[in-house]
CSV table of C-alpha atoms in Angstrom, one decimal:
chain,number,residue,atom,x,y,z
A,1282,MET,CA,-137.5,-85.3,43.3
A,1283,LYS,CA,-134.9,-88.3,42.7
A,1284,VAL,CA,-135.2,-91.2,45.5
A,1285,LEU,CA,-133.3,-94.0,46.0
A,1286,ILE,CA,-135.2,-96.4,48.2
A,1287,THR,CA,-133.0,-99.5,49.7
A,1288,GLY,CA,-134.8,-102.0,50.7
A,1289,GLY,CA,-137.7,-100.6,48.3
A,1290,ALA,CA,-139.4,-103.9,47.0
A,1291,GLY,CA,-140.1,-105.2,50.8
A,1292,PHE,CA,-143.5,-104.1,52.2
A,1293,ILE,CA,-143.2,-100.7,53.5
A,1294,GLY,CA,-140.4,-100.0,50.5
A,1295,SER,CA,-142.9,-101.1,47.8
A,1296,ASN,CA,-145.8,-99.0,49.0
A,1297,LEU,CA,-143.6,-95.8,49.9
A,1298,SER,CA,-142.2,-96.6,46.0
A,1299,ASN,CA,-145.6,-96.2,44.2
A,1300,ARG,CA,-146.6,-93.4,46.3
A,1301,LEU,CA,-143.5,-91.4,45.0
A,1302,VAL,CA,-144.3,-92.3,41.4
A,1303,ALA,CA,-147.6,-91.0,41.7
A,1304,GLU,CA,-146.3,-87.6,42.7
A,1305,ASN,CA,-144.1,-87.7,39.7
A,1306,ALA,CA,-140.8,-88.4,41.7
A,1307,THR,CA,-138.0,-90.6,39.9
A,1308,VAL,CA,-137.4,-93.5,42.1
A,1309,THR,CA,-134.9,-96.1,42.0
A,1310,VAL,CA,-134.9,-99.4,43.9
A,1311,LEU,CA,-132.2,-101.6,45.5
A,1312,ASP,CA,-133.3,-104.8,47.0
A,1313,ASN,CA,-131.7,-108.1,46.9
A,1314,LEU,CA,-135.2,-109.8,46.9
A,1315,SER,CA,-134.3,-112.1,49.9
A,1316,PRO,CA,-136.3,-115.3,49.7
A,1317,GLN,CA,-137.4,-115.5,53.5
A,1318,ILE,CA,-139.4,-112.0,52.6
A,1319,HIS,CA,-140.2,-112.8,48.7
A,1320,GLY,CA,-140.2,-116.8,48.2
A,1321,ASP,CA,-138.3,-119.2,46.2
A,1322,ASP,CA,-138.9,-117.1,43.1
A,1323,PRO,CA,-138.7,-113.6,44.4
A,1324,ARG,CA,-139.6,-111.8,40.7
A,1325,LYS,CA,-142.8,-113.7,40.8
A,1326,SER,CA,-143.4,-112.3,44.5
A,1327,ALA,CA,-146.5,-110.0,45.1
A,1328,LEU,CA,-144.0,-107.6,46.4
A,1329,PHE,CA,-142.1,-107.4,43.7
A,1330,GLN,CA,-144.8,-107.3,41.0
A,1331,SER,CA,-146.5,-104.5,42.6
A,1332,LEU,CA,-143.7,-101.9,42.0
A,1333,ASP,CA,-144.9,-99.8,39.2
A,1334,LYS,CA,-142.9,-100.4,36.0
A,1335,SER,CA,-141.3,-96.7,35.9
A,1336,ILE,CA,-139.1,-97.4,38.9
A,1337,ARG,CA,-135.3,-98.4,38.0
A,1338,PHE,CA,-134.8,-101.6,40.1
A,1339,ILE,CA,-131.3,-102.5,41.0
A,1340,GLU,CA,-131.1,-106.2,42.3
A,1341,GLY,CA,-128.2,-105.9,44.9
A,1342,SER,CA,-127.0,-105.8,48.4
A,1343,VAL,CA,-126.4,-102.5,50.5
A,1344,VAL,CA,-123.1,-104.3,51.7
A,1345,ASP,CA,-121.8,-104.3,48.2
A,1346,ARG,CA,-120.2,-101.1,47.9
A,1347,SER,CA,-120.0,-100.9,44.1
A,1348,VAL,CA,-123.8,-101.4,43.4
A,1349,LEU,CA,-124.7,-99.5,46.5
A,1350,GLU,CA,-122.5,-96.5,44.8
A,1351,HIS,CA,-124.2,-97.3,41.4
A,1352,ALA,CA,-127.5,-96.8,43.2
A,1353,MET,CA,-126.8,-93.6,45.0
A,1354,GLU,CA,-125.4,-91.8,42.0
A,1355,GLY,CA,-127.2,-88.7,41.0
A,1356,GLN,CA,-130.1,-89.3,43.7
A,1357,ASP,CA,-131.4,-86.3,45.9
A,1358,ALA,CA,-132.6,-88.1,48.7
A,1359,VAL,CA,-132.3,-91.4,50.1
A,1360,VAL,CA,-134.8,-93.3,52.1
A,1361,HIS,CA,-133.1,-96.3,54.1
A,1362,LEU,CA,-135.1,-99.1,54.9
A,1363,ALA,CA,-132.9,-102.0,54.0
A,1364,ALA,CA,-132.1,-104.5,56.8
A,1365,GLU,CA,-132.4,-107.9,58.1
A,1366,THR,CA,-136.1,-107.9,60.6
A,1367,GLY,CA,-137.2,-110.1,63.3
A,1368,THR,CA,-136.3,-109.9,66.8
A,1369,GLY,CA,-136.1,-113.7,67.7
A,1370,GLN,CA,-134.1,-114.6,64.3
A,1371,SER,CA,-131.7,-111.7,65.4
A,1372,MET,CA,-130.5,-113.5,68.6
A,1373,TYR,CA,-128.8,-116.7,66.7
A,1374,GLU,CA,-128.1,-114.9,63.2
A,1375,VAL,CA,-126.0,-112.5,65.1
A,1376,SER,CA,-123.6,-112.2,62.4
A,1377,ARG,CA,-125.7,-111.7,59.4
A,1378,TYR,CA,-128.0,-109.3,61.6
A,1379,VAL,CA,-124.9,-106.8,62.5
A,1380,GLU,CA,-123.4,-107.0,58.7
A,1381,VAL,CA,-126.7,-105.9,56.9
A,1382,ASN,CA,-128.1,-103.7,59.1
A,1383,VAL,CA,-125.1,-101.8,60.8
A,1384,GLY,CA,-122.5,-102.4,58.2
A,1385,GLY,CA,-124.6,-101.5,55.1
A,1386,SER,CA,-125.6,-98.4,57.2
A,1387,GLY,CA,-122.2,-97.6,57.6
A,1388,LEU,CA,-121.3,-98.2,53.9
A,1389,LEU,CA,-123.9,-96.0,52.9
A,1390,LEU,CA,-122.7,-93.5,55.3
A,1391,ASP,CA,-118.9,-93.9,54.3
A,1392,ILE,CA,-119.9,-93.5,50.2
A,1393,LEU,CA,-121.8,-90.2,51.2
A,1394,VAL,CA,-119.1,-88.6,53.4
A,1395,LYS,CA,-116.3,-89.4,50.6
A,1396,ASP,CA,-118.1,-88.8,47.5
A,1397,LYS,CA,-117.7,-85.0,47.3
A,1398,ASN,CA,-120.0,-84.7,44.1
A,1399,SER,CA,-122.9,-86.2,46.1
A,1400,THR,CA,-126.3,-84.4,45.2
A,1401,ILE,CA,-128.0,-86.4,48.2
A,1402,LYS,CA,-129.4,-83.6,50.6
A,1403,LYS,CA,-131.8,-85.7,52.7
A,1404,VAL,CA,-131.9,-89.4,54.5
A,1405,VAL,CA,-134.7,-91.0,55.8
A,1406,VAL,CA,-134.0,-94.3,57.8
A,1407,ALA,CA,-136.5,-96.7,59.3
A,1408,SER,CA,-135.4,-97.3,63.0
A,1409,SER,CA,-137.9,-99.5,65.1
A,1410,ARG,CA,-139.4,-99.5,68.5
A,1411,ALA,CA,-137.4,-102.5,69.6
A,1412,ILE,CA,-134.6,-100.2,70.2
A,1413,TYR,CA,-136.9,-99.3,73.3
A,1414,GLY,CA,-137.0,-102.6,74.5
A,1415,GLU,CA,-140.0,-102.5,77.1
A,1416,GLY,CA,-142.4,-99.5,76.9
A,1417,LYS,CA,-142.4,-96.7,79.4
A,1418,TYR,CA,-144.7,-97.7,82.7
A,1419,ARG,CA,-145.7,-95.8,85.9
A,1420,SER,CA,-145.9,-97.3,89.5
A,1421,ARG,CA,-148.1,-95.3,91.6
A,1422,ALA,CA,-145.4,-95.5,94.6
A,1423,LEU,CA,-142.4,-94.7,92.2
A,1424,GLY,CA,-143.4,-92.9,89.6
A,1425,ILE,CA,-142.3,-93.7,85.6
A,1426,LEU,CA,-140.3,-96.7,85.1
A,1427,TYR,CA,-138.4,-98.0,82.5
A,1428,PRO,CA,-138.5,-101.8,83.3
A,1429,GLU,CA,-135.3,-103.9,82.3
A,1430,ALA,CA,-135.6,-107.2,80.3
A,1431,ARG,CA,-137.6,-110.0,82.2
A,1432,GLU,CA,-136.2,-112.5,84.2
A,1433,GLU,CA,-135.7,-115.8,83.1
A,1434,LYS,CA,-137.0,-117.4,86.2
A,1435,ASP,CA,-139.8,-115.2,86.4
A,1436,LEU,CA,-141.1,-116.1,82.9
A,1437,LEU,CA,-140.5,-119.9,83.7
A,1438,ALA,CA,-142.4,-119.3,86.8
A,1439,GLY,CA,-145.3,-117.6,84.5
A,1440,CYS,CA,-144.9,-114.2,85.9
A,1441,PHE,CA,-145.0,-112.1,82.7
A,1442,ASP,CA,-146.4,-108.7,84.0
A,1443,TYR,CA,-143.9,-106.4,85.6
A,1444,LEU,CA,-144.5,-105.6,89.1
A,1445,CYS,CA,-143.7,-102.5,91.3
A,1446,PRO,CA,-140.6,-103.1,93.1
A,1447,HIS,CA,-142.1,-101.1,96.2
A,1448,SER,CA,-145.6,-102.3,96.3
A,1449,GLY,CA,-145.7,-105.2,94.3
A,1450,GLU,CA,-148.5,-103.8,92.0
A,1451,PRO,CA,-148.7,-104.5,88.5
A,1452,LEU,CA,-147.1,-101.4,86.6
A,1453,GLU,CA,-149.2,-99.2,84.4
A,1454,CYS,CA,-148.0,-99.2,80.6
A,1455,LEU,CA,-147.9,-95.6,79.4
A,1456,PRO,CA,-147.1,-94.7,75.5
A,1457,THR,CA,-143.5,-94.7,74.9
A,1458,ASP,CA,-142.4,-91.3,73.4
A,1459,GLU,CA,-139.0,-90.4,71.8
A,1460,ASP,CA,-137.1,-89.1,74.9
A,1461,SER,CA,-137.8,-92.9,76.7
A,1462,LYS,CA,-135.3,-94.9,77.9
A,1463,ILE,CA,-133.4,-96.9,75.0
A,1464,HIS,CA,-132.5,-100.4,75.9
A,1465,PRO,CA,-133.3,-102.9,73.4
A,1466,SER,CA,-133.5,-106.8,74.3
A,1467,SER,CA,-133.0,-108.0,71.2
A,1468,VAL,CA,-129.9,-107.8,68.7
A,1469,TYR,CA,-132.2,-106.7,65.9
A,1470,GLY,CA,-133.4,-103.9,68.3
A,1471,ILE,CA,-129.5,-103.1,69.1
A,1472,THR,CA,-128.8,-103.0,65.3
A,1473,LYS,CA,-131.7,-100.6,64.6
A,1474,TYR,CA,-130.2,-98.1,67.3
A,1475,ASP,CA,-126.8,-98.3,65.7
A,1476,GLN,CA,-128.4,-97.7,62.0
A,1477,GLU,CA,-130.4,-94.7,63.6
A,1478,GLN,CA,-127.6,-93.1,65.5
A,1479,MET,CA,-125.0,-93.5,62.8
A,1480,VAL,CA,-127.7,-91.7,60.1
A,1481,MET,CA,-128.2,-88.9,62.5
A,1482,THR,CA,-124.4,-88.3,63.5
A,1483,VAL,CA,-122.9,-88.6,60.2
A,1484,CYS,CA,-125.5,-86.8,58.8
A,1485,ARG,CA,-125.7,-83.4,60.7
A,1486,SER,CA,-121.9,-83.4,60.6
A,1487,ILE,CA,-121.7,-83.0,57.1
A,1488,GLY,CA,-125.1,-81.3,56.4
A,1489,ILE,CA,-127.3,-83.6,55.1
A,1490,GLY,CA,-131.1,-83.6,56.5
A,1491,ALA,CA,-131.6,-86.6,58.0
A,1492,SER,CA,-134.7,-88.4,60.1
A,1493,ALA,CA,-135.3,-91.4,61.7
A,1494,LEU,CA,-138.8,-93.3,62.3
A,1495,ARG,CA,-139.3,-95.6,64.9
A,1496,TYR,CA,-142.0,-98.1,63.3
A,1497,GLN,CA,-144.1,-100.1,65.6
A,1498,ASN,CA,-145.8,-103.3,64.3
A,1499,VAL,CA,-146.6,-102.4,60.8
A,1500,TYR,CA,-149.3,-104.8,58.8
A,1501,GLY,CA,-151.7,-104.5,55.9
A,1502,PRO,CA,-152.4,-105.8,52.6
A,1503,GLY,CA,-149.0,-106.9,50.8
A,1504,GLN,CA,-147.0,-107.9,53.8
A,1505,SER,CA,-145.2,-111.2,53.3
A,1506,LEU,CA,-147.2,-114.1,54.2
A,1507,SER,CA,-144.0,-116.5,53.9
A,1508,ASN,CA,-142.0,-115.2,56.5
A,1509,PRO,CA,-142.1,-117.0,59.6
A,1510,TYR,CA,-139.5,-114.7,61.5
A,1511,THR,CA,-141.9,-111.4,61.7
A,1512,GLY,CA,-145.4,-110.0,61.5
A,1513,ILE,CA,-148.0,-111.6,63.5
A,1514,LEU,CA,-150.9,-111.0,61.3
A,1515,SER,CA,-149.2,-112.7,58.6
A,1516,ILE,CA,-148.0,-115.5,60.5
A,1517,PHE,CA,-151.1,-116.1,62.0
A,1518,SER,CA,-153.1,-115.7,58.8
A,1519,THR,CA,-150.7,-118.5,57.3
A,1520,ARG,CA,-151.5,-120.7,60.1
A,1521,ILE,CA,-155.0,-120.5,59.6
A,1522,LYS,CA,-155.0,-121.1,55.8
A,1523,ASN,CA,-153.1,-124.2,56.1
A,1524,GLY,CA,-155.7,-125.4,58.9
A,1525,ASN,CA,-153.0,-125.1,61.5
A,1526,GLY,CA,-153.7,-124.2,65.1
A,1527,ILE,CA,-152.3,-121.0,66.4
A,1528,SER,CA,-150.1,-121.4,69.7
A,1529,ILE,CA,-149.9,-117.9,71.7
A,1530,PHE,CA,-147.1,-117.1,73.9
A,1531,GLU,CA,-147.4,-116.3,77.2
A,1532,ASP,CA,-150.8,-115.3,78.5
A,1533,GLY,CA,-152.1,-113.9,75.3
A,1534,LEU,CA,-152.2,-110.5,76.8
A,1535,GLU,CA,-149.0,-109.2,75.6
A,1536,SER,CA,-150.0,-106.5,73.5
A,1537,ARG,CA,-148.5,-104.3,70.5
A,1538,ASP,CA,-149.1,-101.3,68.3
A,1539,PHE,CA,-150.1,-102.0,64.9
A,1540,VAL,CA,-150.1,-99.3,62.6
A,1541,TYR,CA,-151.8,-99.9,59.2
A,1542,ILE,CA,-149.2,-99.4,56.3
A,1543,ASP,CA,-150.7,-96.5,54.4
A,1544,ASP,CA,-150.4,-94.5,57.6
A,1545,VAL,CA,-147.0,-95.7,57.8
A,1546,VAL,CA,-146.3,-94.5,54.1
A,1547,ASP,CA,-147.9,-91.0,55.1
A,1548,ALA,CA,-145.6,-90.6,57.9
A,1549,THR,CA,-142.3,-91.6,56.0
A,1550,HIS,CA,-143.2,-89.3,53.0
A,1551,ALA,CA,-143.9,-86.5,55.3
A,1552,ALA,CA,-140.3,-87.0,57.2
A,1553,LEU,CA,-138.7,-86.9,53.6
A,1554,VAL,CA,-140.3,-83.6,52.1
A,1555,ARG,CA,-140.4,-81.5,55.5
A,1556,SER,CA,-137.5,-79.8,56.2
A,1557,GLN,CA,-138.3,-79.3,60.0
A,1558,ALA,CA,-138.4,-83.1,59.9
A,1559,ASP,CA,-134.4,-83.0,59.8
A,1560,ASP,CA,-132.4,-84.0,63.0
A,1561,ARG,CA,-135.5,-85.6,64.2
A,1562,VAL,CA,-136.6,-88.8,65.4
A,1563,PHE,CA,-140.1,-90.0,65.4
A,1564,GLY,CA,-142.1,-92.9,67.0
A,1565,ILE,CA,-144.9,-93.9,64.4
A,1566,GLY,CA,-147.4,-96.2,65.3
A,1567,SER,CA,-151.4,-96.1,65.8
A,1568,GLY,CA,-151.0,-94.6,69.5
A,1569,GLN,CA,-152.9,-97.6,70.6
A,1570,ARG,CA,-152.4,-101.0,72.0
A,1571,THR,CA,-153.9,-104.6,71.1
A,1572,ALA,CA,-153.6,-107.6,72.7
A,1573,VAL,CA,-152.2,-110.8,70.7
A,1574,ILE,CA,-154.7,-113.1,71.8
A,1575,GLU,CA,-157.4,-110.1,70.5
A,1576,VAL,CA,-155.4,-110.6,67.2
A,1577,ALA,CA,-155.7,-114.2,66.7
A,1578,ASN,CA,-159.3,-114.5,68.0
A,1579,LYS,CA,-160.4,-112.0,65.3
A,1580,LEU,CA,-158.5,-112.9,62.5
A,1581,ARG,CA,-160.0,-116.9,63.0
A,1582,GLU,CA,-163.3,-114.8,63.1
A,1583,LEU,CA,-162.6,-113.1,59.5
A,1584,TYR,CA,-161.6,-116.4,58.0
A,1585,LYS,CA,-164.6,-118.2,59.5
A,1586,SER,CA,-162.0,-120.8,60.5
A,1587,HIS,CA,-162.1,-123.3,63.5
A,1588,VAL,CA,-158.5,-124.1,64.1
A,1589,PRO,CA,-157.7,-124.1,67.7
A,1590,ILE,CA,-156.0,-121.3,69.6
A,1591,THR,CA,-154.0,-122.2,72.7
A,1592,VAL,CA,-152.3,-120.0,74.9
A,1593,THR,CA,-149.2,-122.0,75.6
A,1594,GLY,CA,-147.4,-120.1,78.6
A,1595,ALA,CA,-144.2,-120.2,76.5
A,1596,PHE,CA,-142.2,-117.4,75.8
A,1597,ARG,CA,-139.2,-116.1,73.9
A,1598,LEU,CA,-136.0,-114.7,75.1
A,1599,GLY,CA,-136.1,-111.1,74.0
A,1600,ASP,CA,-139.7,-110.7,73.5
A,1601,ILE,CA,-140.9,-107.4,75.3
A,1602,ARG,CA,-144.6,-107.6,77.3
A,1603,HIS,CA,-146.1,-104.3,75.6
A,1604,ASN,CA,-145.0,-101.1,73.8
A,1605,TYR,CA,-146.8,-98.2,71.9
A,1606,ALA,CA,-146.0,-94.8,70.4
A,1607,ASP,CA,-146.7,-91.9,72.0
A,1608,LEU,CA,-147.8,-89.7,68.6
A,1609,THR,CA,-147.1,-86.2,70.3
A,1610,ARG,CA,-144.0,-84.9,68.2
A,1611,ALA,CA,-145.1,-86.8,64.8
A,1612,ARG,CA,-148.6,-84.8,65.1
A,1613,GLU,CA,-146.4,-81.6,65.9
A,1614,VAL,CA,-143.8,-81.7,63.1
A,1615,LEU,CA,-145.1,-84.4,60.5
A,1616,ASP,CA,-148.8,-83.3,61.0
A,1617,PHE,CA,-149.0,-87.0,61.3
A,1618,GLU,CA,-152.3,-89.0,62.3
A,1619,PRO,CA,-153.2,-92.5,62.1
A,1620,LYS,CA,-156.4,-92.9,59.4
A,1621,VAL,CA,-156.9,-96.6,59.6
A,1622,LEU,CA,-157.9,-97.9,63.3
A,1623,PHE,CA,-157.0,-101.7,63.6
A,1624,ALA,CA,-160.8,-102.6,63.4
A,1625,GLU,CA,-161.1,-101.6,60.0
A,1626,GLY,CA,-157.6,-102.6,59.0
A,1627,ILE,CA,-157.6,-106.0,60.0
A,1628,GLU,CA,-160.6,-106.8,58.1
A,1629,ARG,CA,-158.9,-105.1,55.0
A,1630,PHE,CA,-156.3,-107.4,56.0
A,1631,ALA,CA,-158.1,-110.4,56.0
A,1632,ALA,CA,-159.8,-109.6,53.0
A,1633,TRP,CA,-156.6,-109.4,51.1
A,1634,VAL,CA,-155.4,-112.8,52.4
A,1635,ASP,CA,-158.7,-114.6,51.2
A,1636,ALA,CA,-157.3,-113.6,47.6
A,1637,GLN,CA,-154.1,-114.7,47.8
A,1638,GLU,CA,-152.8,-118.4,46.9
A,1639,VAL,CA,-152.1,-120.2,50.5
A,1640,GLN,CA,-148.4,-119.7,51.4
A,1641,PRO,CA,-146.6,-122.9,52.7
A,1642,ASP,CA,-146.4,-122.7,56.8
A,1643,HIS,CA,-142.7,-122.1,57.9
A,1644,TYR,CA,-143.5,-121.3,61.4
A,1645,GLU,CA,-142.9,-124.8,63.1
A,1646,LYS,CA,-139.3,-124.6,61.5
A,1647,SER,CA,-138.6,-121.3,63.2
A,1648,ILE,CA,-139.8,-122.2,66.6
A,1649,ALA,CA,-137.3,-125.3,66.4
A,1650,GLU,CA,-134.8,-123.0,65.6
A,1651,MET,CA,-134.8,-121.0,68.6
A,1652,LYS,CA,-135.6,-124.2,70.8
A,1653,SER,CA,-132.5,-125.7,69.6
A,1654,LYS,CA,-130.6,-122.2,70.5
A,1655,GLY,CA,-132.4,-122.4,74.2
A,1656,LEU,CA,-134.0,-119.1,73.2
A,1657,TYR,CA,-137.7,-120.5,73.2
A,1658,GLN,CA,-138.8,-122.0,76.4
A,1659,ALA,CA,-141.8,-123.4,78.2
A,1660,SER,CA,-143.3,-121.7,81.5
A,1661,GLN,CA,-143.4,-124.1,84.5
A,1662,VAL,CA,-147.0,-122.7,85.2
A,1663,ALA,CA,-150.0,-123.9,82.6
A,1664,ALA,CA,-151.3,-120.7,81.2
């Protein structure tokens, strides 16, 4: 099998590329080697250096038609991972996120539609849990609910949880399945849903198998430690390694579904090679949720650090409270079962970080950018 992986020098892409090479696939990687992910000298980044030497590498952008056409020529399948990532940054870098995420996907599909000699028979696209916005909840009085984005006035008052509009009781968070309401609360989430739906719609119309994977929070050895816009574990780790304290948004009890990189590669590989995955979307996560304050405390313990952890009550507009994956469909169709529990995965990740050169900490710069755009605010009530 000949596979093109766009964004293939990134965290998920590099791991998937090497997995496919190990199975004797012929892999082409198209990647723009963004300094935000790979640092100031991208070709010396750990991610780029980790690519198997047999991989054909093309440096370029998915918004460059001639480059993309060249990369797609003669391929059997495309795994489309190339995207700008980061919910917070997407709210003030709107044009860039739309151009790359929506425009790049549109260009890929335009080439597929117009190339009558195309050999491509399968497309797998990276979607995101961000398309749901908030996850699925249950009220004892009203049943299943899908809350809209939280009101700024409530966040300013320090009210971070969702309350039942009927009883005033906190809502119960449930695992989010693929049939849950789609209502993204960030530009990033909107672009990922656009990507997913364009791929699923166009590929179906021209007889190409397509699958979309709605990844939860992917983590593990190899992820970028220099990108301050995405990846809670990497952001916290870089802060700790630089001797800087960790500031926790809201009350620290907001939670995420952290899924280990090896499990994500397994799921993506299954979607690529299984015909029963065609025309289907899948939620991919661990199926468990972990509070952000737990992550911070565990990392500080693993690094044997004493940096302060401050629960600030501050918040970012567009952030969600909770979301974790219902894995029923992924188990049934992809035979997917997460193998690495978070307790084990975070230890593997921390051990890898300990062996890396300490990266510059750009977190405060990212916060300053959000403050200047009015997207980062402090609660009026102490956390």
